[in-house]
Coordinates of C-alpha atoms in Angstrom, one line a residue:
M1 CA 0.3 0.1 0.0
A2 CA 3.1 2.7 0.7
S3 CA 4.2 1.4 -2.7
L4 CA 1.1 3.1 -4.4
D5 CA 1.3 5.9 -2.6
S6 CA 4.8 6.3 -3.3
L7 CA 3.8 6.1 -7.0
D8 CA 0.1 8.4 -6.6
F9 CA 2.9 11.1 -5.0
S10 CA 5.3 10.6 -7.7
L11 CA 2.6 11.2 -10.4
F12 CA 1.3 14.3 -8.9
R13 CA 5.0 15.7 -8.3
L14 CA 5.5 14.9 -11.6
S15 CA 2.3 16.3 -13.5
T16 CA 2.2 19.7 -11.0
D17 CA 5.5 19.8 -11.7
F18 CA 4.8 19.8 -15.7
C19 CA 2.4 22.8 -15.2
S20 CA 5.6 24.8 -14.2
P21 CA 5.8 27.8 -16.3
F22 CA 8.8 26.2 -17.7
A23 CA 7.1 22.7 -18.6
I24 CA 3.6 25.5 -20.4
F25 CA 6.3 26.9 -22.5
V26 CA 7.7 23.6 -24.1
Q27 CA 4.4 22.4 -24.1
A28 CA 2.9 25.3 -25.8
Q29 CA 6.2 25.2 -28.0
G30 CA 4.6 21.4 -29.1
C31 CA 1.4 23.5 -30.6
I32 CA 3.1 25.8 -31.8
I33 CA 5.2 22.9 -33.5
N34 CA 2.3 21.4 -34.7
L35 CA 0.7 24.0 -36.5
I36 CA 3.4 25.7 -38.3
L37 CA 3.7 22.1 -39.7
A38 CA 0.3 22.3 -40.4
F39 CA 0.0 25.8 -42.2
G40 CA 3.0 24.8 -44.0
W41 CA 1.8 21.1 -45.6
A42 CA -1.5 23.3 -46.2
C43 CA 0.4 26.0 -48.5
A44 CA 2.3 22.9 -50.4
A45 CA -1.6 21.5 -51.0
F46 CA -3.0 24.7 -52.2
V47 CA 0.4 24.6 -55.0
R48 CA -0.4 21.3 -56.0
N49 CA -4.2 21.2 -56.1
R50 CA -3.6 24.9 -58.3
E51 CA -1.8 22.7 -61.0
I52 CA -4.3 20.1 -60.6
N53 CA -7.5 23.0 -61.3
R54 CA -4.5 24.1 -64.7
I55 CA -4.7 20.3 -65.4
K56 CA -8.4 19.4 -65.3
K57 CA -9.0 22.9 -67.0
S58 CA -6.8 22.6 -70.0
M59 CA -8.9 18.8 -70.4
R60 CA -12.3 20.6 -70.1
N61 CA -11.1 23.1 -73.0
G62 CA -10.0 19.9 -75.1
N63 CA -6.9 18.9 -74.6
N64 CA -6.9 15.2 -74.2
F65 CA -2.9 15.6 -73.6
A66 CA -3.0 18.3 -70.8
F67 CA -0.5 15.6 -68.5
L68 CA 2.0 15.9 -71.3
C69 CA 1.3 19.7 -71.3
H70 CA -0.9 22.9 -71.1
D71 CA -0.4 24.1 -75.1
I72 CA -1.6 20.8 -77.2
S73 CA -0.1 23.0 -80.1
E74 CA 3.5 22.2 -78.2
L75 CA 2.5 18.6 -79.6
E76 CA 2.9 19.0 -83.4
H77 CA 5.7 17.9 -84.8
S78 CA 7.0 21.5 -85.5
N79 CA 7.6 22.4 -82.4
Q80 CA 8.9 19.4 -81.4
A81 CA 11.6 19.4 -83.7
D82 CA 13.3 22.8 -81.8
L83 CA 13.1 21.5 -78.7
P84 CA 16.4 20.8 -76.9
S85 CA 18.6 18.1 -76.7
V86 CA 18.6 16.7 -72.9
T87 CA 21.4 13.8 -71.9
V88 CA 19.7 12.2 -68.9
I89 CA 22.3 10.5 -66.2
M90 CA 21.4 7.7 -64.3
P91 CA 23.6 6.1 -61.9
L92 CA 23.3 2.7 -60.5
K93 CA 23.8 0.6 -57.9
G94 CA 22.3 -3.0 -57.0
F95 CA 19.0 -4.5 -57.8
G96 CA 15.4 -4.4 -55.9
E97 CA 11.8 -4.9 -56.0
H98 CA 10.9 -1.6 -57.5
N99 CA 13.7 -0.1 -60.0
L100 CA 12.8 -2.5 -63.3
H101 CA 9.6 -0.3 -63.0
N102 CA 11.0 3.1 -61.9
W103 CA 14.1 2.9 -64.6
K104 CA 11.1 1.8 -67.5
T105 CA 9.7 5.6 -66.2
Q106 CA 12.5 6.9 -66.9
L107 CA 13.3 5.3 -69.9
T108 CA 9.9 5.7 -71.9
S109 CA 9.4 9.1 -71.4
L110 CA 7.6 10.9 -73.5
Y111 CA 9.7 14.3 -74.3
G112 CA 10.0 14.8 -77.9
G113 CA 13.0 16.5 -78.4
P114 CA 16.8 14.8 -78.7
Q115 CA 17.5 12.7 -75.4
E116 CA 19.8 9.9 -74.9
Y117 CA 20.4 7.6 -71.7
L118 CA 23.4 7.3 -69.9
L119 CA 23.3 4.5 -66.9
V120 CA 26.3 4.7 -65.3
V121 CA 27.3 1.5 -62.7
E122 CA 30.4 0.7 -60.8
S123 CA 31.2 -3.1 -62.7
T124 CA 29.6 -5.5 -64.4
E125 CA 28.7 -7.3 -61.0
D126 CA 26.9 -4.7 -60.2
P127 CA 22.8 -6.5 -60.4
A128 CA 21.9 -3.4 -61.8
Y129 CA 23.6 -4.0 -64.9
H130 CA 22.2 -7.2 -65.8
A131 CA 19.0 -6.2 -65.2
V132 CA 19.1 -2.8 -66.9
A133 CA 21.6 -4.1 -69.7
K134 CA 18.3 -6.6 -70.5
L135 CA 15.5 -3.5 -70.5
I136 CA 17.4 -1.6 -72.7
T137 CA 17.7 -4.2 -75.4
E138 CA 13.6 -4.8 -75.1
L139 CA 13.1 -1.3 -75.7
E140 CA 16.2 0.2 -78.0
D141 CA 13.6 0.9 -81.0
S142 CA 12.5 3.6 -78.8
V143 CA 15.1 4.7 -76.6
K144 CA 18.7 5.7 -77.3
A145 CA 20.3 4.3 -74.1
R146 CA 23.5 3.1 -73.2
I147 CA 25.5 1.9 -70.3
I148 CA 28.7 3.0 -68.7
I149 CA 31.7 1.6 -66.4
A150 CA 32.3 4.0 -63.9
G151 CA 34.9 2.2 -62.2
L152 CA 36.1 2.8 -58.4
S153 CA 35.5 6.8 -56.8
T154 CA 38.7 7.4 -54.8
T155 CA 38.1 11.1 -54.1
C156 CA 34.1 11.3 -53.8
S157 CA 30.8 9.6 -53.0
Q158 CA 30.4 6.4 -55.7
K159 CA 27.2 8.4 -57.3
I160 CA 29.4 11.5 -57.7
H161 CA 31.9 9.8 -59.6
N162 CA 29.2 8.0 -61.5
Q163 CA 27.1 11.2 -62.2
L164 CA 30.8 12.6 -63.4
V165 CA 31.6 9.9 -65.6
G166 CA 28.6 10.4 -67.4
V167 CA 28.1 14.0 -67.7
E168 CA 32.4 13.3 -69.3
A169 CA 30.2 10.9 -71.8
M170 CA 27.3 12.9 -72.7
H171 CA 26.7 14.4 -76.2
K172 CA 28.7 17.6 -77.1
D173 CA 25.1 18.7 -78.5
S174 CA 22.9 18.4 -75.1
K175 CA 21.7 21.4 -73.6
Y176 CA 20.8 19.9 -70.5
V177 CA 21.5 17.1 -68.3
L178 CA 18.5 15.7 -66.5
F179 CA 20.5 13.3 -63.0
L180 CA 18.1 10.6 -61.5
D181 CA 18.3 8.4 -58.6
D182 CA 17.1 4.5 -59.5
D183 CA 14.2 5.0 -56.9
V184 CA 12.3 8.2 -59.1
R185 CA 9.1 7.0 -60.8
L186 CA 9.1 9.5 -63.8
H187 CA 5.6 10.6 -65.3
P188 CA 5.4 10.5 -69.0
G189 CA 5.5 14.7 -68.9
S190 CA 8.4 15.2 -66.3
I191 CA 11.3 15.8 -68.3
G192 CA 9.1 17.8 -70.9
A193 CA 7.8 19.8 -67.6
L194 CA 11.4 20.6 -66.8
V195 CA 12.4 21.5 -70.7
R196 CA 10.1 24.1 -70.7
E197 CA 10.7 25.3 -67.1
M198 CA 15.3 25.7 -67.7
E199 CA 13.5 27.5 -71.5
K200 CA 11.5 29.9 -69.6
N201 CA 13.6 31.3 -67.1
P202 CA 17.8 30.9 -68.6
K203 CA 18.5 32.2 -65.0
I204 CA 17.6 28.7 -63.5
F205 CA 20.4 26.8 -62.0
I206 CA 18.7 23.4 -60.9
Q207 CA 15.5 22.4 -61.6
T208 CA 14.5 20.0 -58.9
G209 CA 11.6 17.7 -57.4
Y210 CA 10.6 16.0 -54.4
P211 CA 9.3 12.3 -53.8
L212 CA 5.9 11.2 -52.2
D213 CA 6.7 8.4 -50.4
L214 CA 4.6 5.3 -50.8
P215 CA 5.1 3.3 -47.2
S216 CA 4.9 -0.7 -47.3
G217 CA 3.3 -0.7 -43.8
S218 CA 6.4 -0.9 -42.1
L219 CA 7.3 1.2 -39.2
G220 CA 10.5 2.3 -41.0
S221 CA 8.6 3.1 -44.2
Y222 CA 6.6 5.2 -42.2
C223 CA 9.5 6.7 -40.6
I224 CA 11.1 7.3 -44.1
Y225 CA 7.0 9.3 -44.6
E226 CA 7.3 11.4 -42.0
Y227 CA 10.9 12.6 -42.4
H228 CA 10.3 14.1 -46.4
M229 CA 6.7 15.3 -45.2
P230 CA 8.3 17.9 -43.7
C231 CA 10.9 18.7 -46.5
S232 CA 8.2 18.4 -49.2
M233 CA 6.8 22.2 -48.1
G234 CA 10.1 23.4 -49.4
F235 CA 10.0 22.0 -52.5
A236 CA 5.7 22.3 -53.2
T237 CA 6.4 26.6 -54.2
G238 CA 5.8 25.9 -57.9
G239 CA 8.9 28.1 -58.7
Q240 CA 11.9 29.1 -56.5
T241 CA 13.0 27.4 -54.1
F242 CA 16.0 27.0 -52.0
F243 CA 16.0 23.5 -51.6
L244 CA 16.9 20.6 -53.7
W245 CA 16.4 16.8 -53.9
G246 CA 19.5 14.8 -55.4
G247 CA 17.0 11.9 -57.1
C248 CA 15.7 14.9 -59.6
M249 CA 18.2 17.5 -60.8
M250 CA 18.4 19.0 -64.5
M251 CA 21.1 21.8 -64.8
H252 CA 22.8 23.1 -67.7
S253 CA 25.3 20.7 -69.8
E254 CA 27.8 23.7 -70.2
D255 CA 28.0 24.7 -66.6
F256 CA 30.0 21.1 -66.4
R257 CA 31.7 21.4 -69.3
Q258 CA 33.1 25.1 -68.6
D259 CA 33.1 24.1 -64.5
N260 CA 31.2 26.9 -64.1
C261 CA 31.1 28.0 -60.5
G262 CA 32.9 25.1 -59.4
V263 CA 30.3 22.3 -60.1
V264 CA 32.9 19.9 -61.5
S265 CA 35.3 20.6 -59.2
G266 CA 33.1 21.1 -56.0
L267 CA 31.9 17.8 -56.5
R268 CA 34.5 15.7 -57.5
D269 CA 37.5 17.1 -54.8
G270 CA 35.7 15.5 -51.7
G271 CA 32.4 15.2 -52.4
Y272 CA 29.3 13.3 -50.6
S273 CA 26.2 14.9 -51.0
D274 CA 25.7 15.8 -54.8
D275 CA 22.5 17.8 -53.6
M276 CA 24.0 19.3 -50.4
T277 CA 27.8 20.5 -52.5
L278 CA 25.4 21.8 -55.2
A279 CA 22.8 23.7 -53.0
A280 CA 25.9 25.1 -51.6
I281 CA 27.4 26.2 -55.1
A282 CA 24.0 27.9 -55.8
G283 CA 23.4 29.9 -52.7
A284 CA 27.4 31.0 -53.1
H285 CA 27.0 32.3 -56.3
K286 CA 23.3 32.9 -55.6
K287 CA 21.8 31.1 -58.0
L288 CA 18.4 30.3 -58.9
I289 CA 17.0 26.7 -57.9
S290 CA 13.5 26.2 -58.6
S291 CA 10.7 23.0 -58.3
P292 CA 7.6 23.2 -60.9
A293 CA 4.4 22.1 -59.3
V294 CA 4.4 18.9 -61.1
A295 CA 7.8 17.7 -60.0
V296 CA 6.5 15.3 -57.6
F297 CA 7.4 11.4 -58.0
P298 CA 5.8 8.5 -56.7
H299 CA 8.2 6.8 -54.3
P300 CA 7.2 3.0 -53.1
L301 CA 9.3 2.0 -50.3
A302 CA 10.3 -1.4 -50.2
S303 CA 8.6 -4.1 -48.8
D304 CA 10.4 -5.5 -46.2
L305 CA 11.7 -1.6 -44.8
N306 CA 12.6 -2.6 -41.3
F307 CA 13.3 -0.8 -38.0
G308 CA 17.3 -0.8 -39.1
R309 CA 17.6 0.2 -42.6
Y310 CA 15.7 2.5 -41.5
W311 CA 18.4 3.4 -38.7
N312 CA 20.6 3.6 -41.5
Y313 CA 18.9 5.8 -44.0
L314 CA 18.9 9.0 -41.2
R315 CA 22.6 7.9 -40.1
K316 CA 23.1 9.1 -43.9
Q317 CA 21.4 12.2 -43.6
T318 CA 21.7 13.7 -40.6
F319 CA 25.7 12.7 -42.1
V320 CA 25.3 15.5 -44.8
L321 CA 25.4 18.0 -42.6
E322 CA 28.9 17.2 -41.7
S323 CA 29.7 18.0 -44.6
Y324 CA 30.7 21.2 -46.8
V325 CA 32.3 23.0 -49.6
T326 CA 33.0 27.0 -47.6
K327 CA 32.8 28.1 -44.2
V328 CA 29.8 29.8 -45.0
N329 CA 28.2 26.7 -46.3
Q330 CA 29.8 25.1 -42.9
V331 CA 27.8 27.2 -40.5
M332 CA 24.9 27.1 -42.4
N333 CA 25.1 23.5 -41.8
R334 CA 25.8 24.0 -38.2
A335 CA 22.6 25.8 -37.6
L336 CA 20.6 23.6 -39.4
F337 CA 21.7 20.6 -37.2
A338 CA 20.8 22.8 -34.3
V339 CA 17.4 24.1 -35.2
H340 CA 16.4 20.5 -36.1
C341 CA 17.9 18.9 -33.7
Y342 CA 15.7 21.3 -31.0
F343 CA 12.3 21.4 -32.5
S344 CA 13.0 17.6 -32.9
W345 CA 12.9 17.1 -29.5
G346 CA 10.8 20.1 -28.6
F347 CA 7.9 18.2 -30.8
V348 CA 8.5 15.1 -28.9
A349 CA 8.5 16.3 -25.1
P350 CA 5.1 17.7 -25.2
Y351 CA 3.9 14.5 -25.6
C352 CA 5.8 12.9 -22.7
M353 CA 4.3 15.1 -20.6
A354 CA 0.9 15.1 -21.9
V355 CA 1.0 11.3 -20.4
I356 CA 2.2 11.9 -17.2
H357 CA -0.3 14.1 -17.0
V358 CA -3.3 12.1 -18.3
A359 CA -1.3 9.4 -16.2
A360 CA -2.0 11.1 -13.1
A361 CA -5.4 11.8 -14.1
L362 CA -6.7 8.8 -14.2
R363 CA -5.0 7.2 -11.2
F364 CA -6.6 9.9 -9.1
R365 CA -9.6 9.3 -10.3
A366 CA -9.0 5.4 -9.5
R367 CA -8.1 5.8 -6.1
E368 CA -11.3 8.4 -5.4
Y369 CA -8.5 10.9 -4.7
S370 CA -10.2 14.5 -4.8
L371 CA -9.0 16.8 -6.9
E372 CA -9.5 19.6 -4.5
E373 CA -7.4 17.1 -1.7
M374 CA -4.6 16.6 -4.1
D375 CA -4.5 20.2 -4.8
Y376 CA -4.0 19.1 -8.5
S377 CA -4.0 22.0 -10.8
S378 CA -6.4 21.2 -13.6
G379 CA -3.8 23.4 -16.4
G380 CA -2.0 20.2 -17.5
L381 CA -5.0 18.6 -18.6
T382 CA -5.9 21.4 -20.4
M383 CA -2.4 21.9 -22.4
V384 CA -2.8 17.6 -23.2
W385 CA -6.1 18.6 -24.5
I386 CA -5.0 21.6 -26.9
L387 CA -1.2 19.2 -27.5
A388 CA -4.0 16.8 -29.0
T389 CA -6.4 19.4 -30.9
C390 CA -3.1 20.9 -33.0
T391 CA -1.9 17.2 -33.5
L392 CA -5.0 16.3 -35.0
I393 CA -5.2 19.7 -37.3
S394 CA -1.5 18.9 -38.1
L395 CA -2.3 15.2 -39.2
F396 CA -5.4 16.5 -40.8
S397 CA -3.2 18.9 -43.0
M398 CA -0.6 16.0 -43.7
W399 CA -3.4 13.4 -45.1
N400 CA -4.4 16.3 -47.2
L401 CA -1.5 17.2 -48.5
T402 CA -1.0 13.3 -49.3
R403 CA -3.8 13.3 -51.1
I404 CA -3.6 16.5 -53.6
E405 CA -0.1 14.9 -54.1
V406 CA -1.7 11.4 -54.6
L407 CA -4.4 13.3 -57.0
L408 CA -1.1 14.4 -58.7
C409 CA 0.8 11.6 -59.8
N410 CA -2.8 9.9 -60.8
I411 CA -3.2 12.6 -63.1
L412 CA 0.1 13.0 -64.6
S413 CA 0.4 9.1 -65.3
P414 CA -3.1 8.6 -66.4
E415 CA -1.8 5.2 -67.8
A416 CA 0.0 4.0 -64.2
P417 CA -1.7 1.6 -61.7
R418 CA -4.0 4.4 -59.7
L419 CA -2.5 5.2 -56.1
S420 CA -4.4 5.3 -53.2
L421 CA -4.8 6.9 -49.2
A422 CA -6.3 3.5 -48.5
S423 CA -3.1 2.1 -47.4
Y424 CA -2.1 4.8 -45.6
N425 CA -2.1 3.9 -41.3
W426 CA -2.2 7.5 -40.0
F427 CA -1.7 6.0 -36.3
K428 CA 1.4 4.6 -37.7
V429 CA 2.3 7.9 -39.3
F430 CA 1.8 9.5 -35.6
V431 CA 3.7 7.3 -34.0
A432 CA 6.8 7.3 -36.3
M433 CA 6.6 11.1 -36.4
L434 CA 7.3 10.4 -32.7
V435 CA 10.1 7.7 -32.9
G436 CA 11.4 10.4 -36.2
N437 CA 12.2 13.3 -33.9
F438 CA 12.9 11.2 -30.9
L439 CA 15.9 9.5 -32.9
Y440 CA 17.2 12.6 -35.1
P441 CA 18.9 14.5 -32.1
I442 CA 20.8 11.1 -31.3
S443 CA 21.6 10.2 -35.4
A444 CA 22.9 14.1 -35.7
I445 CA 25.0 14.1 -33.0
R446 CA 26.9 10.3 -33.3
S447 CA 27.4 11.7 -37.1
H448 CA 29.4 14.9 -35.5
F449 CA 31.5 12.8 -33.6
T450 CA 31.7 9.6 -35.8
Q451 CA 32.7 12.0 -39.4
S452 CA 32.2 8.2 -41.1
I453 CA 29.9 6.3 -42.5
N454 CA 29.1 3.6 -44.3
W455 CA 27.4 4.0 -47.3
S456 CA 25.6 0.7 -49.1
G457 CA 29.1 -0.9 -48.2
I458 CA 31.9 1.6 -48.8
I459 CA 32.6 3.8 -45.3
Y460 CA 33.7 7.3 -46.0
H461 CA 35.9 9.4 -43.8
L462 CA 35.3 13.3 -43.7
K463 CA 37.7 15.7 -42.9
D464 CA 37.1 19.6 -42.8
G465 CA 33.6 19.3 -44.7
K466 CA 34.9 16.9 -47.5
I467 CA 35.5 13.0 -47.9
N468 CA 39.4 12.2 -47.1
K469 CA 39.5 8.4 -47.2
I470 CA 37.3 5.5 -48.6
H471 CA 36.8 2.0 -47.0
R472 CA 35.3 -0.4 -49.5
I473 CA 34.5 -3.7 -46.8
P474 CA 35.1 -6.8 -48.2
R475 CA 31.9 -8.4 -50.2
R476 CA 31.1 -11.2 -47.2
Q477 CA 28.0 -11.5 -46.0
D478 CA 28.9 -11.7 -42.9
V479 CA 30.9 -8.5 -43.4
A480 CA 29.3 -6.4 -45.8
P481 CA 25.6 -5.3 -46.1
V482 CA 23.6 -7.0 -48.8
F483 CA 20.6 -4.6 -49.2
T484 CA 20.4 -1.0 -49.8
D485 CA 18.2 1.4 -47.5
L486 CA 14.8 2.4 -48.9
G487 CA 14.5 0.1 -52.0
G488 CA 15.8 -3.1 -50.5
K489 CA 18.2 -3.9 -53.2
H490 CA 20.6 -6.8 -53.8
L491 CA 23.6 -4.9 -53.8
Y492 CA 25.8 -8.0 -54.5
G493 CA 23.4 -11.0 -54.9
K494 CA 21.2 -12.7 -57.5
K495 CA 21.4 -10.7 -60.8
G496 CA 17.8 -9.0 -61.2
M497 CA 15.3 -9.8 -64.0
P498 CA 13.5 -7.3 -66.0
T499 CA 9.9 -8.3 -66.5
K500 CA 7.6 -8.0 -70.0
G501 CA 6.8 -4.0 -71.2
S502 CA 4.3 -2.4 -69.6
F503 CA 1.6 -0.5 -71.2
L504 CA 3.7 2.8 -70.6
S505 CA 6.3 1.0 -73.0
S506 CA 4.1 0.5 -75.5
L507 CA 2.2 4.1 -75.7
S508 CA 5.6 5.6 -75.5
K509 CA 7.0 3.4 -78.6
R510 CA 3.2 4.6 -80.3
L511 CA 3.7 8.4 -79.1
F512 CA 8.2 8.8 -80.7
Q513 CA 6.5 7.6 -83.9
W514 CA 3.5 9.9 -84.0
R515 CA 6.3 12.9 -83.2
Q516 CA 9.0 11.4 -85.2
P517 CA 11.8 13.2 -82.4
K518 CA 15.3 13.7 -83.3
K519 CA 17.9 12.2 -81.8
S520 CA 21.6 13.2 -80.8
E521 CA 24.0 11.6 -83.2

């Protein structure tokens, strides 16, 4: 009995302590963070929904190809013949359950101008090499694509090395270069939309987009989804942004040929993250980064994405803040590090306090204590109700943005299987928000003190913000990881085998023949 009284007293003291001015501030901060998130997602939803309305209006006016462009006259051969040449560079590593479909959407784009695809792998031993070689053979009548063997990186990350090898091999007449990750599922008109924006505003330095995560059901996949959703606000501007996603980046080819602003040297000489490095270069030279409203891409996550792979992914995301190009970039990364850590635990702390308040209230009622006798303040429960209300508003805003992005993706890819919100578990989303925000500072602090990261079996060591040492783990199953993080890709395992062509492939071939596009020599 004494132990129960001691528990009651402890709960009481904790609950009343959490009604102190500082505790009220922390709880109010949690409410404010939720409302800020809700407002940001509402703004992003407005921009995406505005694009949906534009497409629907164009369809009502008789343009059945509004998912490709708003003005149907742009599809006439005379206009298509004047489109600039684009080189698409796809750095590949490993083969997973969604890669084949993603590659098909990239290779069968309905862009009518000259284009070439350079698929860059580290070696022929990579399972991606055999899978994509068969796919290229299948599409050889409609796609100009070739595989390039990049070899091992020595001064930068393997992904950046593959990208730069692709740049060296691109056609001399290429006007734009588009870097695509192998987890990007393009819409038929995505390349055309990016090119139109570049042509309308030559001052654009980099054109980018952002993924819409499709969770597979595991907690790890929902943690990935909740991590990306706050970032999506910065990409749903319909124009200028300060953010950059390495999965989709279109740039002027001449910037790489001439090493303008040091884009090549900045990446090659110790570059770890392609998007963080290029975003820093753009900021240093006051260059424009843009993200059109249609640049949102379905990103299905691996069906067996476990919590360990999520943790490894989070480690890589926090590790990028340890890399930098200039001292200003270093200061900005440190500030982002501190702010993100502060708000992550600032988001979680109010819920911990709320649990104490609710537990104390339930315990007091169960033991038939009088709140007046315990001198218990109801301020704590009031804050719990306010926090719960703000949380519901935030989750509703996140749901609404996801709903609109799902609808936009369905409109932009009319031939693809319909995406749906039915599979989303919003209780898991909330749990993932707590778990992800709790773990972020831990991962960030660990990244800061280790200054090294294991990326798909390659350990990178940083010094002064740049890679100065690369160590490759021997390819033994008992030592090296056999899967990458999000896609569940086999790195050293069984060679992937492509399946039969999709409807998009046949549609692409028919429209290619109808418009008779030029191809680079």
